[in-house]
PDB file of C-alpha atoms and ligand atoms in Angstrom:
ATOM      1  CA  MET A 452      -9.776  75.350-258.628  1.00 91.00           C
ATOM      2  CA  ILE A 453     -11.609  72.174-257.702  1.00 97.00           C
ATOM      3  CA  THR A 454     -15.240  72.642-256.612  1.00 98.00           C
ATOM      4  CA  THR A 455     -17.316  69.989-254.838  1.00 98.00           C
ATOM      5  CA  ASN A 456     -20.379  69.649-252.662  1.00 98.00           C
ATOM      6  CA  TYR A 457     -21.388  66.472-250.813  1.00 98.00           C
ATOM      7  CA  HIS A 458     -24.353  67.922-248.833  1.00 98.00           C
ATOM      8  CA  THR A 459     -27.316  68.077-251.238  1.00 98.00           C
ATOM      9  CA  HIS A 460     -31.025  67.461-250.668  1.00 98.00           C
ATOM     10  CA  ASN A 461     -33.787  67.046-253.319  1.00 98.00           C
ATOM     11  CA  SER A 462     -37.574  66.685-253.777  1.00 98.00           C
ATOM     12  CA  LEU A 463     -37.569  63.194-252.229  1.00 97.00           C
ATOM     13  CA  CYS A 464     -36.780  64.710-248.814  1.00 97.00           C
ATOM     14  CA  ASP A 465     -37.117  68.424-248.025  1.00 97.00           C
ATOM     15  CA  GLY A 466     -35.429  69.931-251.055  1.00 97.00           C
ATOM     16  CA  LYS A 467     -36.785  71.445-254.299  1.00 98.00           C
ATOM     17  CA  GLY A 468     -35.835  70.040-257.627  1.00 98.00           C
ATOM     18  CA  GLU A 469     -34.831  66.627-258.993  1.00 98.00           C
ATOM     19  CA  ILE A 470     -31.554  64.774-258.570  1.00 98.00           C
ATOM     20  CA  GLU A 471     -30.871  65.255-262.290  1.00 97.00           C
ATOM     21  CA  GLU A 472     -31.281  69.036-261.987  1.00 98.00           C
ATOM     22  CA  TYR A 473     -28.669  69.195-259.250  1.00 98.00           C
ATOM     23  CA  ILE A 474     -26.268  67.264-261.366  1.00 98.00           C
ATOM     24  CA  GLU A 475     -26.935  69.555-264.345  1.00 98.00           C
ATOM     25  CA  ALA A 476     -26.335  72.613-262.220  1.00 98.00           C
ATOM     26  CA  ALA A 477     -23.053  71.123-260.936  1.00 98.00           C
ATOM     27  CA  VAL A 478     -21.875  70.346-264.470  1.00 98.00           C
ATOM     28  CA  ASN A 479     -22.723  73.856-265.574  1.00 98.00           C
ATOM     29  CA  LYS A 480     -20.713  75.245-262.697  1.00 98.00           C
ATOM     30  CA  GLU A 481     -17.803  72.941-263.579  1.00 98.00           C
ATOM     31  CA  PHE A 482     -17.832  70.949-260.366  1.00 98.00           C
ATOM     32  CA  SER A 483     -15.525  68.041-260.086  1.00 98.00           C
ATOM     33  CA  ALA A 484     -17.973  66.086-257.856  1.00 98.00           C
ATOM     34  CA  ILE A 485     -21.403  66.273-256.353  1.00 98.00           C
ATOM     35  CA  GLY A 486     -22.755  64.078-253.609  1.00 98.00           C
ATOM     36  CA  PHE A 487     -26.349  63.409-252.586  1.00 98.00           C
ATOM     37  CA  SER A 488     -27.301  63.323-248.893  1.00 98.00           C
ATOM     38  CA  SER A 489     -31.017  63.116-248.406  1.00 98.00           C
ATOM     39  CA  HIS A 490     -32.277  62.958-244.845  1.00 98.00           C
ATOM     40  CA  ALA A 491     -32.386  59.273-243.892  1.00 98.00           C
ATOM     41  CA  PRO A 492     -35.886  58.067-242.906  1.00 97.00           C
ATOM     42  CA  LEU A 493     -36.814  58.597-239.271  1.00 95.00           C
ATOM     43  CA  PRO A 494     -38.993  56.152-237.264  1.00 90.00           C
ATOM     44  CA  TYR A 495     -41.716  58.824-236.717  1.00 88.00           C
ATOM     45  CA  ALA A 496     -43.862  60.901-239.067  1.00 89.00           C
ATOM     46  CA  ASN A 497     -42.221  64.105-240.291  1.00 92.00           C
ATOM     47  CA  GLU A 498     -42.070  66.381-243.323  1.00 91.00           C
ATOM     48  CA  TRP A 499     -38.378  66.625-243.958  1.00 95.00           C
ATOM     49  CA  THR A 500     -36.773  63.179-244.340  1.00 97.00           C
ATOM     50  CA  LEU A 501     -37.079  60.530-247.002  1.00 97.00           C
ATOM     51  CA  ASN A 502     -40.006  58.262-246.440  1.00 94.00           C
ATOM     52  CA  SER A 503     -38.675  54.721-245.941  1.00 93.00           C
ATOM     53  CA  GLU A 504     -40.598  53.601-249.013  1.00 94.00           C
ATOM     54  CA  LYS A 505     -38.709  56.236-251.058  1.00 95.00           C
ATOM     55  CA  LEU A 506     -35.283  55.089-250.052  1.00 97.00           C
ATOM     56  CA  GLU A 507     -34.887  52.476-252.842  1.00 97.00           C
ATOM     57  CA  GLU A 508     -36.138  55.017-255.380  1.00 97.00           C
ATOM     58  CA  TYR A 509     -33.606  57.617-254.138  1.00 98.00           C
ATOM     59  CA  LEU A 510     -30.713  55.183-254.517  1.00 98.00           C
ATOM     60  CA  ALA A 511     -31.915  53.949-257.947  1.00 98.00           C
ATOM     61  CA  ARG A 512     -32.345  57.438-259.296  1.00 98.00           C
ATOM     62  CA  ILE A 513     -28.872  58.414-258.305  1.00 98.00           C
ATOM     63  CA  ARG A 514     -27.433  55.292-259.889  1.00 98.00           C
ATOM     64  CA  THR A 515     -29.241  56.058-263.173  1.00 98.00           C
ATOM     65  CA  ALA A 516     -28.318  59.682-263.227  1.00 97.00           C
ATOM     66  CA  LYS A 517     -24.698  58.870-262.346  1.00 97.00           C
ATOM     67  CA  ALA A 518     -24.423  56.444-265.237  1.00 97.00           C
ATOM     68  CA  ALA A 519     -25.760  59.091-267.670  1.00 96.00           C
ATOM     69  CA  CYS A 520     -23.135  61.762-266.747  1.00 95.00           C
ATOM     70  CA  SER A 521     -20.074  59.703-265.791  1.00 94.00           C
ATOM     71  CA  ASP A 522     -17.982  61.431-268.438  1.00 96.00           C
ATOM     72  CA  ARG A 523     -18.763  64.905-267.124  1.00 97.00           C
ATOM     73  CA  ILE A 524     -18.808  64.787-263.306  1.00 98.00           C
ATOM     74  CA  GLU A 525     -18.324  62.387-260.387  1.00 98.00           C
ATOM     75  CA  VAL A 526     -21.511  61.632-258.554  1.00 98.00           C
ATOM     76  CA  TYR A 527     -21.532  60.162-255.061  1.00 98.00           C
ATOM     77  CA  THR A 528     -24.322  58.503-253.045  1.00 98.00           C
ATOM     78  CA  GLY A 529     -24.715  59.364-249.359  1.00 98.00           C
ATOM     79  CA  LEU A 530     -27.268  60.059-246.736  1.00 98.00           C
ATOM     80  CA  GLU A 531     -27.537  62.630-243.915  1.00 98.00           C
ATOM     81  CA  VAL A 532     -28.320  60.486-240.932  1.00 98.00           C
ATOM     82  CA  ASP A 533     -29.725  61.722-237.686  1.00 98.00           C
ATOM     83  CA  PHE A 534     -28.540  60.644-234.231  1.00 98.00           C
ATOM     84  CA  LEU A 535     -31.502  60.094-232.000  1.00 96.00           C
ATOM     85  CA  PRO A 536     -30.105  58.293-228.907  1.00 94.00           C
ATOM     86  CA  GLY A 537     -31.603  54.917-228.547  1.00 92.00           C
ATOM     87  CA  VAL A 538     -33.586  55.302-231.827  1.00 93.00           C
ATOM     88  CA  LEU A 539     -31.287  55.948-234.780  1.00 96.00           C
ATOM     89  CA  HIS A 540     -27.546  56.282-235.398  1.00 97.00           C
ATOM     90  CA  PRO A 541     -25.411  56.462-238.609  1.00 97.00           C
ATOM     91  CA  ARG A 542     -23.775  53.121-237.581  1.00 97.00           C
ATOM     92  CA  ASP A 543     -27.136  51.207-237.475  1.00 97.00           C
ATOM     93  CA  LYS A 544     -27.018  48.043-239.526  1.00 97.00           C
ATOM     94  CA  HIS A 545     -29.803  49.099-241.857  1.00 96.00           C
ATOM     95  CA  ILE A 546     -27.696  52.187-242.819  1.00 97.00           C
ATOM     96  CA  THR A 547     -24.297  50.477-243.095  1.00 97.00           C
ATOM     97  CA  ASP A 548     -25.929  47.661-245.164  1.00 97.00           C
ATOM     98  CA  LEU A 549     -26.564  50.314-247.828  1.00 97.00           C
ATOM     99  CA  GLN A 550     -22.821  50.568-248.501  1.00 97.00           C
ATOM    100  CA  LEU A 551     -23.042  54.284-249.333  1.00 98.00           C
ATOM    101  CA  ASP A 552     -20.046  56.227-250.602  1.00 98.00           C
ATOM    102  CA  TYR A 553     -20.186  58.416-247.448  1.00 98.00           C
ATOM    103  CA  ILE A 554     -22.474  59.381-244.555  1.00 98.00           C
ATOM    104  CA  ILE A 555     -23.088  62.795-242.948  1.00 98.00           C
ATOM    105  CA  GLY A 556     -23.914  62.405-239.238  1.00 98.00           C
ATOM    106  CA  SER A 557     -26.136  65.227-237.946  1.00 98.00           C
ATOM    107  CA  VAL A 558     -28.005  66.196-234.812  1.00 98.00           C
ATOM    108  CA  HIS A 559     -31.129  68.227-235.699  1.00 98.00           C
ATOM    109  CA  SER A 560     -33.452  67.139-232.843  1.00 97.00           C
ATOM    110  CA  LEU A 561     -33.293  66.808-229.070  1.00 97.00           C
ATOM    111  CA  PRO A 562     -35.635  64.971-226.761  1.00 95.00           C
ATOM    112  CA  ALA A 563     -38.867  66.788-225.876  1.00 94.00           C
ATOM    113  CA  ALA A 564     -38.829  65.182-222.342  1.00 86.00           C
ATOM    114  CA  PRO A 565     -36.424  62.761-220.662  1.00 72.00           C
ATOM    115  CA  GLY A 566     -37.188  59.120-221.496  1.00 68.00           C
ATOM    116  CA  ARG A 567     -40.032  60.008-223.802  1.00 73.00           C
ATOM    117  CA  ASN A 568     -39.571  59.188-227.456  1.00 79.00           C
ATOM    118  CA  THR A 569     -40.493  62.550-228.808  1.00 91.00           C
ATOM    119  CA  TRP A 570     -38.150  64.916-230.486  1.00 95.00           C
ATOM    120  CA  LEU A 571     -37.976  68.672-231.261  1.00 96.00           C
ATOM    121  CA  ALA A 572     -35.807  70.112-234.091  1.00 96.00           C
ATOM    122  CA  VAL A 573     -33.459  72.985-233.321  1.00 98.00           C
ATOM    123  CA  ASP A 574     -33.559  74.103-236.974  1.00 97.00           C
ATOM    124  CA  GLY A 575     -37.253  73.481-237.872  1.00 95.00           C
ATOM    125  CA  PRO A 576     -40.316  75.591-237.189  1.00 96.00           C
ATOM    126  CA  ASP A 577     -39.716  78.504-234.812  1.00 97.00           C
ATOM    127  CA  GLU A 578     -42.333  77.263-232.350  1.00 96.00           C
ATOM    128  CA  GLU A 579     -40.599  73.960-232.091  1.00 96.00           C
ATOM    129  CA  PHE A 580     -37.245  75.555-231.176  1.00 97.00           C
ATOM    130  CA  LEU A 581     -38.937  77.923-228.840  1.00 97.00           C
ATOM    131  CA  THR A 582     -40.683  75.028-226.995  1.00 96.00           C
ATOM    132  CA  LEU A 583     -37.406  73.294-226.676  1.00 96.00           C
ATOM    133  CA  LEU A 584     -35.670  76.410-225.368  1.00 97.00           C
ATOM    134  CA  ASN A 585     -38.369  77.896-223.180  1.00 97.00           C
ATOM    135  CA  ASP A 586     -40.325  74.807-221.912  1.00 95.00           C
ATOM    136  CA  VAL A 587     -38.031  71.797-222.107  1.00 95.00           C
ATOM    137  CA  HIS A 588     -34.869  73.775-221.034  1.00 96.00           C
ATOM    138  CA  LYS A 589     -36.674  76.404-218.964  1.00 96.00           C
ATOM    139  CA  GLY A 590     -35.233  79.292-220.942  1.00 97.00           C
ATOM    140  CA  SER A 591     -31.631  78.178-220.553  1.00 98.00           C
ATOM    141  CA  ILE A 592     -29.585  78.141-223.727  1.00 98.00           C
ATOM    142  CA  ALA A 593     -26.705  76.763-221.652  1.00 98.00           C
ATOM    143  CA  SER A 594     -28.894  73.719-220.765  1.00 98.00           C
ATOM    144  CA  LEU A 595     -30.052  73.255-224.365  1.00 98.00           C
ATOM    145  CA  GLY A 596     -26.504  73.771-225.703  1.00 98.00           C
ATOM    146  CA  ALA A 597     -25.067  71.234-223.210  1.00 98.00           C
ATOM    147  CA  GLU A 598     -27.521  68.571-224.394  1.00 97.00           C
ATOM    148  CA  TYR A 599     -27.025  69.446-228.091  1.00 98.00           C
ATOM    149  CA  TYR A 600     -23.224  69.117-227.921  1.00 98.00           C
ATOM    150  CA  HIS A 601     -23.395  66.096-225.656  1.00 98.00           C
ATOM    151  CA  GLN A 602     -25.514  64.424-228.330  1.00 98.00           C
ATOM    152  CA  ILE A 603     -23.005  65.308-230.976  1.00 98.00           C
ATOM    153  CA  ARG A 604     -20.074  63.988-228.872  1.00 98.00           C
ATOM    154  CA  GLU A 605     -21.969  60.717-228.315  1.00 98.00           C
ATOM    155  CA  MET A 606     -22.587  60.393-232.053  1.00 98.00           C
ATOM    156  CA  LEU A 607     -18.930  60.956-232.712  1.00 98.00           C
ATOM    157  CA  ARG A 608     -17.876  58.437-230.091  1.00 98.00           C
ATOM    158  CA  ILE A 609     -19.988  55.771-231.703  1.00 98.00           C
ATOM    159  CA  GLY A 610     -18.609  56.746-235.120  1.00 97.00           C
ATOM    160  CA  GLY A 611     -19.500  55.031-238.414  1.00 97.00           C
ATOM    161  CA  PHE A 612     -19.881  58.200-240.474  1.00 98.00           C
ATOM    162  CA  ASN A 613     -17.508  60.489-242.501  1.00 98.00           C
ATOM    163  CA  ILE A 614     -18.678  64.096-242.180  1.00 98.00           C
ATOM    164  CA  LEU A 615     -20.208  65.945-239.162  1.00 99.00           C
ATOM    165  CA  GLY A 616     -23.075  68.054-240.338  1.00 98.00           C
ATOM    166  CA  HIS A 617     -23.351  71.718-239.353  1.00 98.00           C
ATOM    167  CA  ILE A 618     -21.627  71.510-235.974  1.00 98.00           C
ATOM    168  CA  ASP A 619     -23.229  74.629-234.491  1.00 98.00           C
ATOM    169  CA  LEU A 620     -26.724  74.408-235.852  1.00 98.00           C
ATOM    170  CA  ILE A 621     -28.146  75.657-232.524  1.00 98.00           C
ATOM    171  CA  LYS A 622     -27.187  79.158-233.656  1.00 98.00           C
ATOM    172  CA  LYS A 623     -29.609  79.046-236.573  1.00 98.00           C
ATOM    173  CA  LYS A 624     -32.303  81.151-234.924  1.00 98.00           C
ATOM    174  CA  ASN A 625     -30.019  83.403-232.978  1.00 98.00           C
ATOM    175  CA  MET A 626     -30.150  86.213-235.550  1.00 96.00           C
ATOM    176  CA  LYS A 627     -33.906  86.304-234.922  1.00 96.00           C
ATOM    177  CA  TYR A 628     -34.168  85.566-231.221  1.00 97.00           C
ATOM    178  CA  ALA A 629     -30.725  86.520-229.861  1.00 98.00           C
ATOM    179  CA  TYR A 630     -30.520  83.769-227.198  1.00 98.00           C
ATOM    180  CA  LEU A 631     -26.847  82.809-227.630  1.00 98.00           C
ATOM    181  CA  ASP A 632     -23.696  84.716-226.773  1.00 98.00           C
ATOM    182  CA  GLU A 633     -20.930  82.721-228.255  1.00 98.00           C
ATOM    183  CA  SER A 634     -18.273  84.460-226.151  1.00 98.00           C
ATOM    184  CA  GLU A 635     -19.687  82.990-222.951  1.00 98.00           C
ATOM    185  CA  PRO A 636     -17.360  80.505-221.206  1.00 98.00           C
ATOM    186  CA  TRP A 637     -19.887  77.728-221.042  1.00 98.00           C
ATOM    187  CA  TYR A 638     -20.199  77.821-224.885  1.00 98.00           C
ATOM    188  CA  ARG A 639     -16.454  77.915-225.493  1.00 98.00           C
ATOM    189  CA  ASN A 640     -16.179  74.916-223.069  1.00 98.00           C
ATOM    190  CA  GLN A 641     -18.798  72.909-225.075  1.00 98.00           C
ATOM    191  CA  ILE A 642     -16.979  73.715-228.324  1.00 98.00           C
ATOM    192  CA  ASP A 643     -13.555  72.783-226.963  1.00 98.00           C
ATOM    193  CA  ARG A 644     -14.847  69.439-225.610  1.00 98.00           C
ATOM    194  CA  THR A 645     -16.657  68.710-228.939  1.00 99.00           C
ATOM    195  CA  LEU A 646     -13.677  69.592-231.052  1.00 98.00           C
ATOM    196  CA  ALA A 647     -11.467  67.332-228.954  1.00 98.00           C
ATOM    197  CA  VAL A 648     -13.794  64.376-229.629  1.00 98.00           C
ATOM    198  CA  LEU A 649     -14.138  65.376-233.323  1.00 98.00           C
ATOM    199  CA  LYS A 650     -10.293  65.393-233.661  1.00 98.00           C
ATOM    200  CA  GLU A 651     -10.056  61.984-231.988  1.00 98.00           C
ATOM    201  CA  SER A 652     -12.743  60.557-234.303  1.00 98.00           C
ATOM    202  CA  GLY A 653     -11.096  61.541-237.603  1.00 98.00           C
ATOM    203  CA  VAL A 654     -14.500  62.669-238.878  1.00 98.00           C
ATOM    204  CA  ILE A 655     -14.536  65.679-241.300  1.00 99.00           C
ATOM    205  CA  LEU A 656     -15.879  69.047-240.094  1.00 99.00           C
ATOM    206  CA  GLU A 657     -17.952  70.720-242.787  1.00 98.00           C
ATOM    207  CA  ILE A 658     -18.199  74.393-243.559  1.00 98.00           C
ATOM    208  CA  ASN A 659     -21.890  74.591-244.369  1.00 98.00           C
ATOM    209  CA  THR A 660     -23.468  77.609-246.118  1.00 98.00           C
ATOM    210  CA  GLY A 661     -27.057  76.289-245.898  1.00 98.00           C
ATOM    211  CA  GLY A 662     -28.129  78.688-243.141  1.00 97.00           C
ATOM    212  CA  MET A 663     -26.954  81.588-245.321  1.00 97.00           C
ATOM    213  CA  ALA A 664     -28.942  80.271-248.326  1.00 97.00           C
ATOM    214  CA  ARG A 665     -32.078  80.289-246.192  1.00 95.00           C
ATOM    215  CA  GLY A 666     -31.376  83.802-244.950  1.00 96.00           C
ATOM    216  CA  ALA A 667     -31.110  82.511-241.341  1.00 96.00           C
ATOM    217  CA  THR A 668     -27.447  83.361-240.765  1.00 96.00           C
ATOM    218  CA  HIS A 669     -24.877  85.810-242.069  1.00 96.00           C
ATOM    219  CA  GLU A 670     -22.068  83.315-241.892  1.00 97.00           C
ATOM    220  CA  PRO A 671     -21.560  79.623-242.394  1.00 98.00           C
ATOM    221  CA  TYR A 672     -21.694  76.867-239.778  1.00 98.00           C
ATOM    222  CA  PRO A 673     -19.327  76.860-237.993  1.00 98.00           C
ATOM    223  CA  SER A 674     -18.623  80.348-236.804  1.00 98.00           C
ATOM    224  CA  PRO A 675     -15.143  81.647-237.693  1.00 98.00           C
ATOM    225  CA  TRP A 676     -13.672  81.296-234.183  1.00 98.00           C
ATOM    226  CA  ILE A 677     -14.710  77.658-234.158  1.00 98.00           C
ATOM    227  CA  LEU A 678     -13.278  77.067-237.572  1.00 98.00           C
ATOM    228  CA  THR A 679      -9.982  78.658-236.464  1.00 98.00           C
ATOM    229  CA  LEU A 680      -9.791  76.293-233.493  1.00 98.00           C
ATOM    230  CA  ALA A 681     -10.559  73.293-235.696  1.00 98.00           C
ATOM    231  CA  ALA A 682      -7.865  74.275-238.205  1.00 98.00           C
ATOM    232  CA  GLN A 683      -5.360  74.749-235.311  1.00 98.00           C
ATOM    233  CA  ALA A 684      -6.271  71.231-234.123  1.00 98.00           C
ATOM    234  CA  GLY A 685      -5.649  69.710-237.520  1.00 98.00           C
ATOM    235  CA  ILE A 686      -9.188  68.557-237.964  1.00 98.00           C
ATOM    236  CA  PRO A 687     -10.027  67.677-241.651  1.00 98.00           C
ATOM    237  CA  ILE A 688     -12.360  70.304-243.207  1.00 98.00           C
ATOM    238  CA  GLN A 689     -14.662  70.278-246.181  1.00 98.00           C
ATOM    239  CA  LEU A 690     -16.868  72.936-247.855  1.00 98.00           C
ATOM    240  CA  ASN A 691     -20.534  72.044-248.452  1.00 98.00           C
ATOM    241  CA  ALA A 692     -23.652  74.013-249.383  1.00 98.00           C
ATOM    242  CA  ASP A 693     -26.348  71.901-247.789  1.00 98.00           C
ATOM    243  CA  ALA A 694     -28.321  72.749-250.951  1.00 98.00           C
ATOM    244  CA  HIS A 695     -32.053  72.468-250.917  1.00 98.00           C
ATOM    245  CA  GLU A 696     -32.447  73.803-254.465  1.00 98.00           C
ATOM    246  CA  PRO A 697     -30.333  73.290-257.554  1.00 98.00           C
ATOM    247  CA  GLY A 698     -29.315  76.971-257.841  1.00 98.00           C
ATOM    248  CA  ASN A 699     -27.784  76.808-254.349  1.00 98.00           C
ATOM    249  CA  ILE A 700     -25.202  74.062-254.813  1.00 98.00           C
ATOM    250  CA  ASP A 701     -22.368  76.511-254.340  1.00 98.00           C
ATOM    251  CA  PHE A 702     -24.201  79.175-252.293  1.00 98.00           C
ATOM    252  CA  ALA A 703     -21.668  81.757-250.859  1.00 98.00           C
ATOM    253  CA  TYR A 704     -18.721  79.590-251.750  1.00 98.00           C
ATOM    254  CA  PRO A 705     -16.415  82.518-252.444  1.00 98.00           C
ATOM    255  CA  GLN A 706     -17.251  84.019-248.991  1.00 98.00           C
ATOM    256  CA  ALA A 707     -16.849  80.660-247.294  1.00 98.00           C
ATOM    257  CA  ARG A 708     -13.477  80.075-249.033  1.00 98.00           C
ATOM    258  CA  ALA A 709     -12.280  83.505-247.945  1.00 98.00           C
ATOM    259  CA  MET A 710     -13.394  82.837-244.391  1.00 98.00           C
ATOM    260  CA  ALA A 711     -11.652  79.419-244.404  1.00 98.00           C
ATOM    261  CA  ALA A 712      -8.387  80.978-245.537  1.00 98.00           C
ATOM    262  CA  GLU A 713      -8.680  83.738-242.859  1.00 98.00           C
ATOM    263  CA  CYS A 714      -9.254  81.015-240.236  1.00 98.00           C
ATOM    264  CA  GLY A 715      -6.091  79.215-241.276  1.00 98.00           C
ATOM    265  CA  VAL A 716      -7.670  76.463-243.332  1.00 98.00           C
ATOM    266  CA  THR A 717      -5.261  75.586-246.216  1.00 97.00           C
ATOM    267  CA  GLU A 718      -6.810  72.362-247.482  1.00 98.00           C
ATOM    268  CA  PHE A 719     -10.242  70.818-247.910  1.00 98.00           C
ATOM    269  CA  THR A 720     -10.781  67.039-247.609  1.00 98.00           C
ATOM    270  CA  VAL A 721     -12.831  65.758-250.547  1.00 98.00           C
ATOM    271  CA  LEU A 722     -13.930  62.563-252.152  1.00 98.00           C
ATOM    272  CA  LEU A 723     -12.549  62.317-255.702  1.00 98.00           C
ATOM    273  CA  LYS A 724     -11.954  59.245-257.812  1.00 98.00           C
ATOM    274  CA  GLY A 725     -13.419  57.184-254.946  1.00 97.00           C
ATOM    275  CA  LYS A 726     -10.753  58.329-252.460  1.00 98.00           C
ATOM    276  CA  TRP A 727     -10.668  60.910-249.628  1.00 98.00           C
ATOM    277  CA  GLN A 728      -7.935  63.442-250.551  1.00 98.00           C
ATOM    278  CA  LYS A 729      -6.782  66.958-249.839  1.00 98.00           C
ATOM    279  CA  ILE A 730      -7.217  69.911-252.152  1.00 97.00           C
ATOM    280  CA  LYS A 731      -6.098  73.489-251.830  1.00 95.00           C
ATOM    281  CA  VAL A 732      -8.803  75.844-250.436  1.00 94.00           C
ATOM    282  CA  THR A 733      -8.298  78.574-253.114  1.00 84.00           C
TER     283      THR A 733
HETATM  284 ZN1   ZN B 219     -28.823  68.889-241.646  1.00 67.48          ZN
HETATM  285 ZN1   ZN B 220     -28.705  68.858-244.889  1.00 67.48          ZN
END
């Protein structure tokens, strides 16, 4: 069985452990490939992305580590790039100029107020999410969800990236605060519209076990019913851990593989030998 993970953070952004330790863990677990995807720098102060001065060091350290283990594992260089409308997009020239092996496009943050250049994360500190839900969106998860999925569709329409990060990240705090009923028609509608744009884009949907590793969710992103719809639509799918520590590079992989198979996913799309290709799920 081929094992890979292209969604990996490290101590230069918000992860624990060094790039070399992630590679060592992946070699020990007989991975075929590991990819790095630190959070790309944001144009405002924060505690979770690469600092722009660290970007060169990040790329250089991957280059060195990769050269040292080229006979044991394939190592790929990527970034997880946020879409902040009008501020940052994976297709921005300063990102494409880096000529990365791949890019994960993610939406973590929504505007704190219309037209104001301040952002609140849906997956960060609880109070940030609760401000977004209760103040900015007046307690309406349908309003927050509409804006979140609209932002994802806009990012997909602009394109310029390979993998869509954790499509339903807005469910992250639902286990704790129970604000989202995924069976509601408005939510199904948002998912249907987003999967249609995703299909059109050719971008890969990731199964992401990062929420499980943090004890925030019992299941991966996306929820099984969303994954089933994606598989039916023929959307390319990949399994990633969104690892923030070396021990988690394959967190809950057996469970995620079983879920994928149950949802009708037969192949994962992976980057091997420098080419995107399909491998069997189990
Ligand atoms: Zn992310
Ligand atoms: Zn991530």
